[in-house]
Coordinates of N, CA and C and ligand atoms in Angstrom, one line a residue:
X1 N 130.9 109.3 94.6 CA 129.5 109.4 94.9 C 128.7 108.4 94.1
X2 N 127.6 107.8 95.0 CA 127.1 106.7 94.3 C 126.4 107.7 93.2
X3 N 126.0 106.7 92.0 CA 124.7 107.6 90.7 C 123.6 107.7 90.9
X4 N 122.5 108.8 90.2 CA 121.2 108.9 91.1 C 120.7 107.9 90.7
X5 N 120.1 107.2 92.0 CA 118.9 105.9 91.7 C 117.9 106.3 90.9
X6 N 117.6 105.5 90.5 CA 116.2 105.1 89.8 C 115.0 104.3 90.1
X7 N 114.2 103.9 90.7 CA 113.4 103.1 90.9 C 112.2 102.9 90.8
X8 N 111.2 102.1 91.1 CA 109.4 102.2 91.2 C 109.0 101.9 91.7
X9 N 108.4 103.0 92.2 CA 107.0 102.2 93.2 C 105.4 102.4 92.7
X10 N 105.1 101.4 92.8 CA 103.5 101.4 92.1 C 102.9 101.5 93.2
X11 N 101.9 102.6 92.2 CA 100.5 102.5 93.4 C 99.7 104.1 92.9
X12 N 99.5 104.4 94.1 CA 99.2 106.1 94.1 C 100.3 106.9 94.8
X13 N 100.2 107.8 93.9 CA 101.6 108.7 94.3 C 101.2 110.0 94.9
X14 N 100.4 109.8 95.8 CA 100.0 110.7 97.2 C 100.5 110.5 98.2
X15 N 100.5 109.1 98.3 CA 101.3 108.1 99.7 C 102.6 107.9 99.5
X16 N 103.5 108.0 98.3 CA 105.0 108.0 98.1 C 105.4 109.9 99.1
X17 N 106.9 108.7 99.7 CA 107.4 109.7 101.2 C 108.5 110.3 100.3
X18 N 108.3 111.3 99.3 CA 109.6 111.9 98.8 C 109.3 113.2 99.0
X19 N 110.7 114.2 98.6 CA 110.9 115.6 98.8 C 109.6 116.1 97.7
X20 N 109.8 116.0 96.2 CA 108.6 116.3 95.9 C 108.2 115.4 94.8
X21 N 106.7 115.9 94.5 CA 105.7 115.2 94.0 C 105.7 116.0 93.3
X22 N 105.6 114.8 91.8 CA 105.4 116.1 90.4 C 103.9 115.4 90.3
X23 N 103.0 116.6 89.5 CA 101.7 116.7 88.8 C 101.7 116.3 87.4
X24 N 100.9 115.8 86.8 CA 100.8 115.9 85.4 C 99.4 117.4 85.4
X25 N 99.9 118.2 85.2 CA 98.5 119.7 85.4 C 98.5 119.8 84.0
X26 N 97.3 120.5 84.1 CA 97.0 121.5 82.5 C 97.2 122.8 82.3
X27 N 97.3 123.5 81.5 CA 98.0 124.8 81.3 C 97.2 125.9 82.4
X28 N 95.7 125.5 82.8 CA 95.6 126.5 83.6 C 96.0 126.3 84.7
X29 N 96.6 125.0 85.2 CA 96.9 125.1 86.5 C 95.5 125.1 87.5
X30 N 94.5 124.3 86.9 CA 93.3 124.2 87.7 C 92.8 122.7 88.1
X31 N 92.3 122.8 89.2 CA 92.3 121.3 89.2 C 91.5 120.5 88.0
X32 N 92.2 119.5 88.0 CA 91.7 118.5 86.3 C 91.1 116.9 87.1
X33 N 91.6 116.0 86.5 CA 91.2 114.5 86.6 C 92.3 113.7 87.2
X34 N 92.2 112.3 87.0 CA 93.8 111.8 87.1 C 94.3 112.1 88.8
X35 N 95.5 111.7 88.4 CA 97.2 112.8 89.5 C 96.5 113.5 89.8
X36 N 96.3 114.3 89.4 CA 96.1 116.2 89.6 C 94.8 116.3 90.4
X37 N 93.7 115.9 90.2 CA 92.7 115.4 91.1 C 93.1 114.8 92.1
X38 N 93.8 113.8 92.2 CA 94.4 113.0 94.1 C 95.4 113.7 94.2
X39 N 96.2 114.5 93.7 CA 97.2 115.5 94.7 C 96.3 116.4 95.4
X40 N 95.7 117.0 94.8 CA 94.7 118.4 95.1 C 93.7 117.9 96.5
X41 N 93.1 116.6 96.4 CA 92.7 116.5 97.0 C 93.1 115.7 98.0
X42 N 94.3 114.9 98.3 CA 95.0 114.7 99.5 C 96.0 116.0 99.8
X43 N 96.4 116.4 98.7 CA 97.4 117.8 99.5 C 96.6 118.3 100.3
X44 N 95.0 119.1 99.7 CA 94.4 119.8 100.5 C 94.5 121.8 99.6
X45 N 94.0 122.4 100.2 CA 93.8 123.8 99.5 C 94.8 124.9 99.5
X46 N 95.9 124.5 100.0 CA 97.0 125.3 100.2 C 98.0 125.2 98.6
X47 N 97.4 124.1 97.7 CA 97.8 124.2 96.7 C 97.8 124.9 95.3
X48 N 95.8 124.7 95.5 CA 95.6 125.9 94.7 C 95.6 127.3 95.0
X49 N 96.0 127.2 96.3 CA 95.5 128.8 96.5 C 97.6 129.1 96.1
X50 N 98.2 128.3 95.8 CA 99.4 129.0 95.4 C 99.8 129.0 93.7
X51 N 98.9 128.0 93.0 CA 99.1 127.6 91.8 C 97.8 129.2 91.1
X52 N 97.4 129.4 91.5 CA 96.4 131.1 90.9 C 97.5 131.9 91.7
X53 N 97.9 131.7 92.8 CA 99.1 132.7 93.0 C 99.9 133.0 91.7
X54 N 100.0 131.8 91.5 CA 101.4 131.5 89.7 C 100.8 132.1 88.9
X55 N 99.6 131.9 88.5 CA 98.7 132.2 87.4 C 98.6 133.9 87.3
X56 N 98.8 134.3 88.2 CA 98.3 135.9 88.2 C 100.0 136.2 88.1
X57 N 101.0 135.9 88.7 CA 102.1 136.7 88.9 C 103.0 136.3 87.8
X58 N 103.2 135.3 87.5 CA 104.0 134.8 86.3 C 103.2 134.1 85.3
X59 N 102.0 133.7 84.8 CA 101.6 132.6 84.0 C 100.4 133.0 83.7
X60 N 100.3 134.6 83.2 CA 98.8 134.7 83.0 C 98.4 134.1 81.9
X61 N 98.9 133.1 80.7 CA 98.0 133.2 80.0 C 98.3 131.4 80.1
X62 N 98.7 131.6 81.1 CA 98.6 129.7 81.8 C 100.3 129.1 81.4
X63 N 100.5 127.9 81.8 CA 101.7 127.7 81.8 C 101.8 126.7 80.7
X64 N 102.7 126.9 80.1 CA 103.0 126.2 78.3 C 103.3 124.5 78.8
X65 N 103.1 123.6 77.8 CA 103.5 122.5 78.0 C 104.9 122.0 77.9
X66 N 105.3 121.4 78.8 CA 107.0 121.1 79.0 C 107.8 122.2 80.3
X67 N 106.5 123.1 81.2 CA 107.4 123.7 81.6 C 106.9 123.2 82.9
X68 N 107.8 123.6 84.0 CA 107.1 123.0 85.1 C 107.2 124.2 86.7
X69 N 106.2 124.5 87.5 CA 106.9 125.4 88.6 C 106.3 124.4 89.7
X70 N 106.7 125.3 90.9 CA 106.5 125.2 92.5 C 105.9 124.9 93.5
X71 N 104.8 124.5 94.2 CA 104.4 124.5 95.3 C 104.8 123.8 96.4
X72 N 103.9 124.8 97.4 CA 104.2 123.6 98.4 C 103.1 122.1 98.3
X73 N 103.7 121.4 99.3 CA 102.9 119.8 98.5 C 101.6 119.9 99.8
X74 N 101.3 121.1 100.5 CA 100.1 120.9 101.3 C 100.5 119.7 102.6
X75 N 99.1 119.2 102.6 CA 99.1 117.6 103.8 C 99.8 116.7 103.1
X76 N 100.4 116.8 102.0 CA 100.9 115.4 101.2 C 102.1 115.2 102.1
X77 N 102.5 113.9 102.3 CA 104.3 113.5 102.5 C 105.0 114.1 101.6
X78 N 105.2 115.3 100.7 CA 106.5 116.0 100.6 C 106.4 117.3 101.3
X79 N 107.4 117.7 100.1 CA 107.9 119.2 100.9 C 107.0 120.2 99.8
X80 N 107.3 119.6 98.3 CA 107.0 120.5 97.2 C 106.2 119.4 96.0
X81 N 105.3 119.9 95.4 CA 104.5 119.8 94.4 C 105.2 120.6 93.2
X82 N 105.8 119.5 92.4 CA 106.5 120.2 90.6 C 104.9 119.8 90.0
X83 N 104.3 121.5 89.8 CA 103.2 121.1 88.8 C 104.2 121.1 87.4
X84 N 103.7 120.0 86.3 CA 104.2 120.5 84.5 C 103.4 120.0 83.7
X85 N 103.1 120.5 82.6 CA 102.4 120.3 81.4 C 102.8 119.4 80.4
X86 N 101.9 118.0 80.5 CA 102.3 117.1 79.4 C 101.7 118.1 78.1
X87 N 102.7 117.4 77.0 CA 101.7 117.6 75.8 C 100.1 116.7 75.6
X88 N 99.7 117.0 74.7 CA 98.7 116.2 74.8 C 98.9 115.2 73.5
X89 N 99.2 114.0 73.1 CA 100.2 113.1 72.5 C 98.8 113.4 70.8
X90 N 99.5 113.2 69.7 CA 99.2 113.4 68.6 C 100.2 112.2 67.6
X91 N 99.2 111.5 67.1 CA 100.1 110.3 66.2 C 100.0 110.9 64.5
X92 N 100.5 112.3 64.3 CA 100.5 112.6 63.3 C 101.6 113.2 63.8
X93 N 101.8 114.0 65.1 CA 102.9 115.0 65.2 C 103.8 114.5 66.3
X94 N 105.3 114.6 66.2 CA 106.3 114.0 67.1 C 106.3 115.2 68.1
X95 N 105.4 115.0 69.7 CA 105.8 116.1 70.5 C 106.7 115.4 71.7
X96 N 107.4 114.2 71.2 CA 107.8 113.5 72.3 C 109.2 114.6 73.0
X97 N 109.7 115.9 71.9 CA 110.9 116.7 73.0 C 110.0 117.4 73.9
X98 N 108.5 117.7 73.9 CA 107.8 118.2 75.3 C 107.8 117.6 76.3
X99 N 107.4 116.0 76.2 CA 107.3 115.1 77.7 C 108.8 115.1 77.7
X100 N 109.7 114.9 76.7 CA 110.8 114.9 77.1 C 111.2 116.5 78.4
X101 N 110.5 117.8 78.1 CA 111.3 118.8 78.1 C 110.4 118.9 80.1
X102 N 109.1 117.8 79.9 CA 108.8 117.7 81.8 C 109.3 117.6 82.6
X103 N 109.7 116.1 82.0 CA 110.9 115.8 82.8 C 112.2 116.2 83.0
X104 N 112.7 117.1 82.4 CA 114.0 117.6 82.2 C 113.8 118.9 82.9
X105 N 113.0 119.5 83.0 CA 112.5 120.8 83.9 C 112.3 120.7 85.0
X106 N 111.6 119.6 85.4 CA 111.0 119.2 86.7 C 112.3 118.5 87.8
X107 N 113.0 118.3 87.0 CA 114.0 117.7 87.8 C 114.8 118.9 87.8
X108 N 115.4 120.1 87.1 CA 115.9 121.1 87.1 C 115.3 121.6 88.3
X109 N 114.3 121.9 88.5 CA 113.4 122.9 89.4 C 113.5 121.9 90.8
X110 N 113.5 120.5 90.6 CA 113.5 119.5 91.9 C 115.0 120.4 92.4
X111 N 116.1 120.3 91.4 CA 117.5 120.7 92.3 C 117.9 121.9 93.0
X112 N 117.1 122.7 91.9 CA 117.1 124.6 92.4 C 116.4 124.3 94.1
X113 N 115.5 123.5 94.2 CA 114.9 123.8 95.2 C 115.7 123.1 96.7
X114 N 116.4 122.1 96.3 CA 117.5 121.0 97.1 C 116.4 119.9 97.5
X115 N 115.6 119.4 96.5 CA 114.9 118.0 97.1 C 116.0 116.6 96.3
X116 N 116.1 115.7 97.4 CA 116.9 114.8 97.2 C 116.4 113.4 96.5
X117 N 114.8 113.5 96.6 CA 114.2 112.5 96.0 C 112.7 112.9 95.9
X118 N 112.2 112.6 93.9 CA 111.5 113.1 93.5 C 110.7 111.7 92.9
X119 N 109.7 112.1 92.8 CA 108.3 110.7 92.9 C 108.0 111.4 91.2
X120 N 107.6 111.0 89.9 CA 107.0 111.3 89.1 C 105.9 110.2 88.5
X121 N 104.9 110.9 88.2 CA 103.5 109.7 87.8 C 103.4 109.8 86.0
X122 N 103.3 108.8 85.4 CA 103.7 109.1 84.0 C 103.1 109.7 83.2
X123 N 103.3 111.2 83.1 CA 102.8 112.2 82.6 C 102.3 112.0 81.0
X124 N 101.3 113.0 80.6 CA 100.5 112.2 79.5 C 100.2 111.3 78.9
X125 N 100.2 110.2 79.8 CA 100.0 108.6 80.0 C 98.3 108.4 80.1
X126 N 98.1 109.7 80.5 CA 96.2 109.2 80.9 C 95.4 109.7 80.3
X127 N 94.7 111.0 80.6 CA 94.0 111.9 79.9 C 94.2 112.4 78.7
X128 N 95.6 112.7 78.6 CA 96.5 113.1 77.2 C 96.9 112.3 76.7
X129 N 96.7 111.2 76.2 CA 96.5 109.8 75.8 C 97.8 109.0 75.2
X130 N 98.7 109.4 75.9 CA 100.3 108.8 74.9 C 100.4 107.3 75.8
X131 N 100.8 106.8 74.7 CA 100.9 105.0 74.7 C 102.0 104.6 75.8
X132 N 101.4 104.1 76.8 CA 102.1 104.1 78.0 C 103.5 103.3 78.0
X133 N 104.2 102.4 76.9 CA 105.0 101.9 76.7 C 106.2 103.0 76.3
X134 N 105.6 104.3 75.7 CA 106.7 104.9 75.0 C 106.5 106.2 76.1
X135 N 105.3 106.7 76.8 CA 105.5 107.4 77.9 C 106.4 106.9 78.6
X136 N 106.8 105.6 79.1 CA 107.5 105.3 80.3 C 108.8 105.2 79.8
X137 N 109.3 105.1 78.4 CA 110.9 104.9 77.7 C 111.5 106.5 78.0
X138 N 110.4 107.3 77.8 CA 110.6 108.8 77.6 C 111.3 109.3 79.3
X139 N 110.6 108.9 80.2 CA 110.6 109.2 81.3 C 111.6 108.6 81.9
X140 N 111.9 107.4 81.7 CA 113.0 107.2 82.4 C 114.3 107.4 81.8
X141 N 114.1 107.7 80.3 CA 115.6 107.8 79.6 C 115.9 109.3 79.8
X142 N 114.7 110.3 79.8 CA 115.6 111.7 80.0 C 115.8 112.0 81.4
X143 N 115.2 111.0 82.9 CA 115.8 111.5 83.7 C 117.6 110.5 83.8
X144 N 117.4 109.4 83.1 CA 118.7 108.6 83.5 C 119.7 110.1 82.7
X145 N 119.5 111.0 81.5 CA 120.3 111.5 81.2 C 120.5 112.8 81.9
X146 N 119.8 113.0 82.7 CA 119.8 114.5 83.4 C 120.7 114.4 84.6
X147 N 121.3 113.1 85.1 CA 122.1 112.2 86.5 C 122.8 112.9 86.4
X148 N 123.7 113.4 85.6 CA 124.9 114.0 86.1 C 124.9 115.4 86.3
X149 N 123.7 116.0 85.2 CA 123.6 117.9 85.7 C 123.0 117.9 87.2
X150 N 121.7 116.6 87.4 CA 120.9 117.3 89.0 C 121.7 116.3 89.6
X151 N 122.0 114.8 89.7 CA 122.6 113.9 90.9 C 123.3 114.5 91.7
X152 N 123.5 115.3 92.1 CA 124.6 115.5 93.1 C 123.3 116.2 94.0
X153 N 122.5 116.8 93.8 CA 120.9 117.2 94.6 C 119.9 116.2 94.5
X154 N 119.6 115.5 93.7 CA 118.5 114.9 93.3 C 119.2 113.5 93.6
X155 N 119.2 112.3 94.1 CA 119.4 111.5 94.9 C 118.7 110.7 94.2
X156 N 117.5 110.5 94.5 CA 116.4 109.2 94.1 C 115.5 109.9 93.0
X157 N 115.3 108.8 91.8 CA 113.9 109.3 91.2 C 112.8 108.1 91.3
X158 N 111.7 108.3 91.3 CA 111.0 107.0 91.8 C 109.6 107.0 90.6
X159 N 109.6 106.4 90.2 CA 108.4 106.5 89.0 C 107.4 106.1 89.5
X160 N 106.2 106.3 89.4 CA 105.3 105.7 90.0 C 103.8 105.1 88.9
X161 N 104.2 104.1 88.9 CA 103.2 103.5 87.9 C 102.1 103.3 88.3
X162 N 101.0 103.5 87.8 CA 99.3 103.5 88.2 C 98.9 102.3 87.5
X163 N 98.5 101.3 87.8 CA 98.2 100.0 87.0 C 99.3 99.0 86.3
X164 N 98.2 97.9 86.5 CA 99.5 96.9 85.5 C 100.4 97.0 84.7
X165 N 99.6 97.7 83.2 CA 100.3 98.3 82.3 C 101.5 99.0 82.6
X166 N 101.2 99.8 83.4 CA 102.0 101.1 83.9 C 103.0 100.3 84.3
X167 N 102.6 99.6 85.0 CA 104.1 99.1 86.0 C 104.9 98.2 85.0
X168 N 104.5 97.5 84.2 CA 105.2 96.4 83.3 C 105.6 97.7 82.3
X169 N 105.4 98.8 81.8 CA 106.2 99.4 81.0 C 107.0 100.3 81.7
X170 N 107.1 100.3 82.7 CA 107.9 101.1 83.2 C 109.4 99.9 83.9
X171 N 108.7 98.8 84.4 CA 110.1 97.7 84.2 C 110.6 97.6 83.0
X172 N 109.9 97.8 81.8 CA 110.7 97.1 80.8 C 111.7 98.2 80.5
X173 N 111.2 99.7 80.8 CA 112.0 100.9 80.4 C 113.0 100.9 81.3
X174 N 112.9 100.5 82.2 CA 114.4 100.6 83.0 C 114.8 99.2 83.0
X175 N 114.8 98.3 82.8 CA 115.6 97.3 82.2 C 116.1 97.5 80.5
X176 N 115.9 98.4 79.9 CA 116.2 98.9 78.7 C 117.7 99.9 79.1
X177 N 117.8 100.5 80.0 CA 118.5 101.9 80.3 C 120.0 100.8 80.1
X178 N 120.9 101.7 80.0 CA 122.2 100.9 79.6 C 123.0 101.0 81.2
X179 N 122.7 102.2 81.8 CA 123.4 102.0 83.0 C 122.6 101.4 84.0
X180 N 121.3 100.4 83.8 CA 120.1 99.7 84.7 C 121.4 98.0 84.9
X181 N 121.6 97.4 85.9 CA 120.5 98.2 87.9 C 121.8 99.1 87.7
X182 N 121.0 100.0 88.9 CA 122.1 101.2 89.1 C 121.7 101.5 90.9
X183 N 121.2 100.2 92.1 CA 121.0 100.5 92.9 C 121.8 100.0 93.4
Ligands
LIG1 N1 99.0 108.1 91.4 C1 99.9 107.8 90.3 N2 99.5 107.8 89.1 C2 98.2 108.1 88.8 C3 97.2 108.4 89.8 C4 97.7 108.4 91.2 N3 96.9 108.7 92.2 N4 96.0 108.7 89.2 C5 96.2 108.5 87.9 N5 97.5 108.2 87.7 C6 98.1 107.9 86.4 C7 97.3 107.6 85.2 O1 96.9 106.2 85.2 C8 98.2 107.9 84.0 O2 99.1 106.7 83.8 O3 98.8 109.1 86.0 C9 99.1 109.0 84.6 C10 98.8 110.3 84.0 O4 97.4 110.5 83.8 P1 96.6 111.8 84.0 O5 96.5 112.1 85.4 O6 95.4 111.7 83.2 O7 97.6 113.0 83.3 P2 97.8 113.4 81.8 O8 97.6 112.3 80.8 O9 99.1 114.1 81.8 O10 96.7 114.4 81.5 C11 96.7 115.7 82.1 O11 94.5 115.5 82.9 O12 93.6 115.6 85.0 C12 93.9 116.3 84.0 O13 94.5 118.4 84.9 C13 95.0 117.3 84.2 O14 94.2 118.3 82.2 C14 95.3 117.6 82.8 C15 95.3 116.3 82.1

């Protein structure tokens, strides 16, 4: 079996055609800025009305950072919306095992569900202000290490860089990976 791809596509990741679309959300699960603002409002209302579904039945006191759950992805081209909680980045304190623990959930939860290709936007890269060079090393090195627990479900991961920056650190991160190209 080939190994799970890795790739990028820049731009907005409303318009990327994958199984699902992850969020960067905030712990209440309410609509925010950023991602989470153009999913919500290209998905459409079927999202939040399932994300306070979460909030009441599992996550009353909101959902912790690093974990990630469900929706459906509304009008968007997928199937499902992985909302997860970046940390919010601190240059006094090392929370890089939480962005680490996004990505590593979110792709758990992509496979439980059987989506074959999953779109992610570089979480705490914006609002939650982590240095987009080491957001994008983070994100592409713990999904290249998760390849062997989800690849056999998880097929494609597709990063989706928002701007220049974004995209030049997110090439340099996957020309860094030891098993890159891997298409
Ligand atoms: N497509 C892809 N990436 C996007 C898009 C988009 N349409 N819009 C913004 N981005 C990029 C930003 O440029 C940034 O690099 O997504 C990255 C993450 O930025 P944020 O959306 O601000 O997410 P984050 O830093 O994790 O902060 C989360 O912001 O909007 C609120 O509700 C959200 O409170 C939460 C917080």
């Amino acid at each position: 079996m080939e190994p799970m791809k890795l790739s990028i596509e820049p731009g907005d990741i409303t318009t990327i055609r994958v199984d699902a679309v992850v969020n960067a959300a905030n712990s209440e699960l309410r609509v925010g800025g950023g991602v989470d603002a153009a999913i919500h409002r290209v998905g459409g209302p079927a999202i939040l009305s399932e994300t306070r579904r979460i909030r009441i039945d599992q996550y009353p006191d909101g959902l912790p950072a690093g974990r990630a759950v469900a929706t459906t992805a509304g009008d968007l081209p997928a199937r499902w919306v992985i909302h997860t909680v970046g940390p919010v980045y601190s240059a006094r304190e090392d929370r890089s095992h939480v962005l680490e623990s996004c990505y590593r959930e979110s792709l758990r939860l992509a496979a439980s569900l059987g989506a074959a290709s999953v779109a992610f936007p570089a979480i705490s890269a914006g609002v939650y202000g982590w240095p987009i060079d080491d957001a994008a090393r983070i994100a592409v090195g713990t999904a290249d290490a998760l390849a062997e627990e989800v690849g056999r479900v998880v097929r494609e991961v597709v990063f989706v860089p928002f701007g220049e920056d974004a995209v030049a650190a997110f090439t340099r991160a996957l020309a860094g990976l030891r098993r890159f190209p891997r298409d």
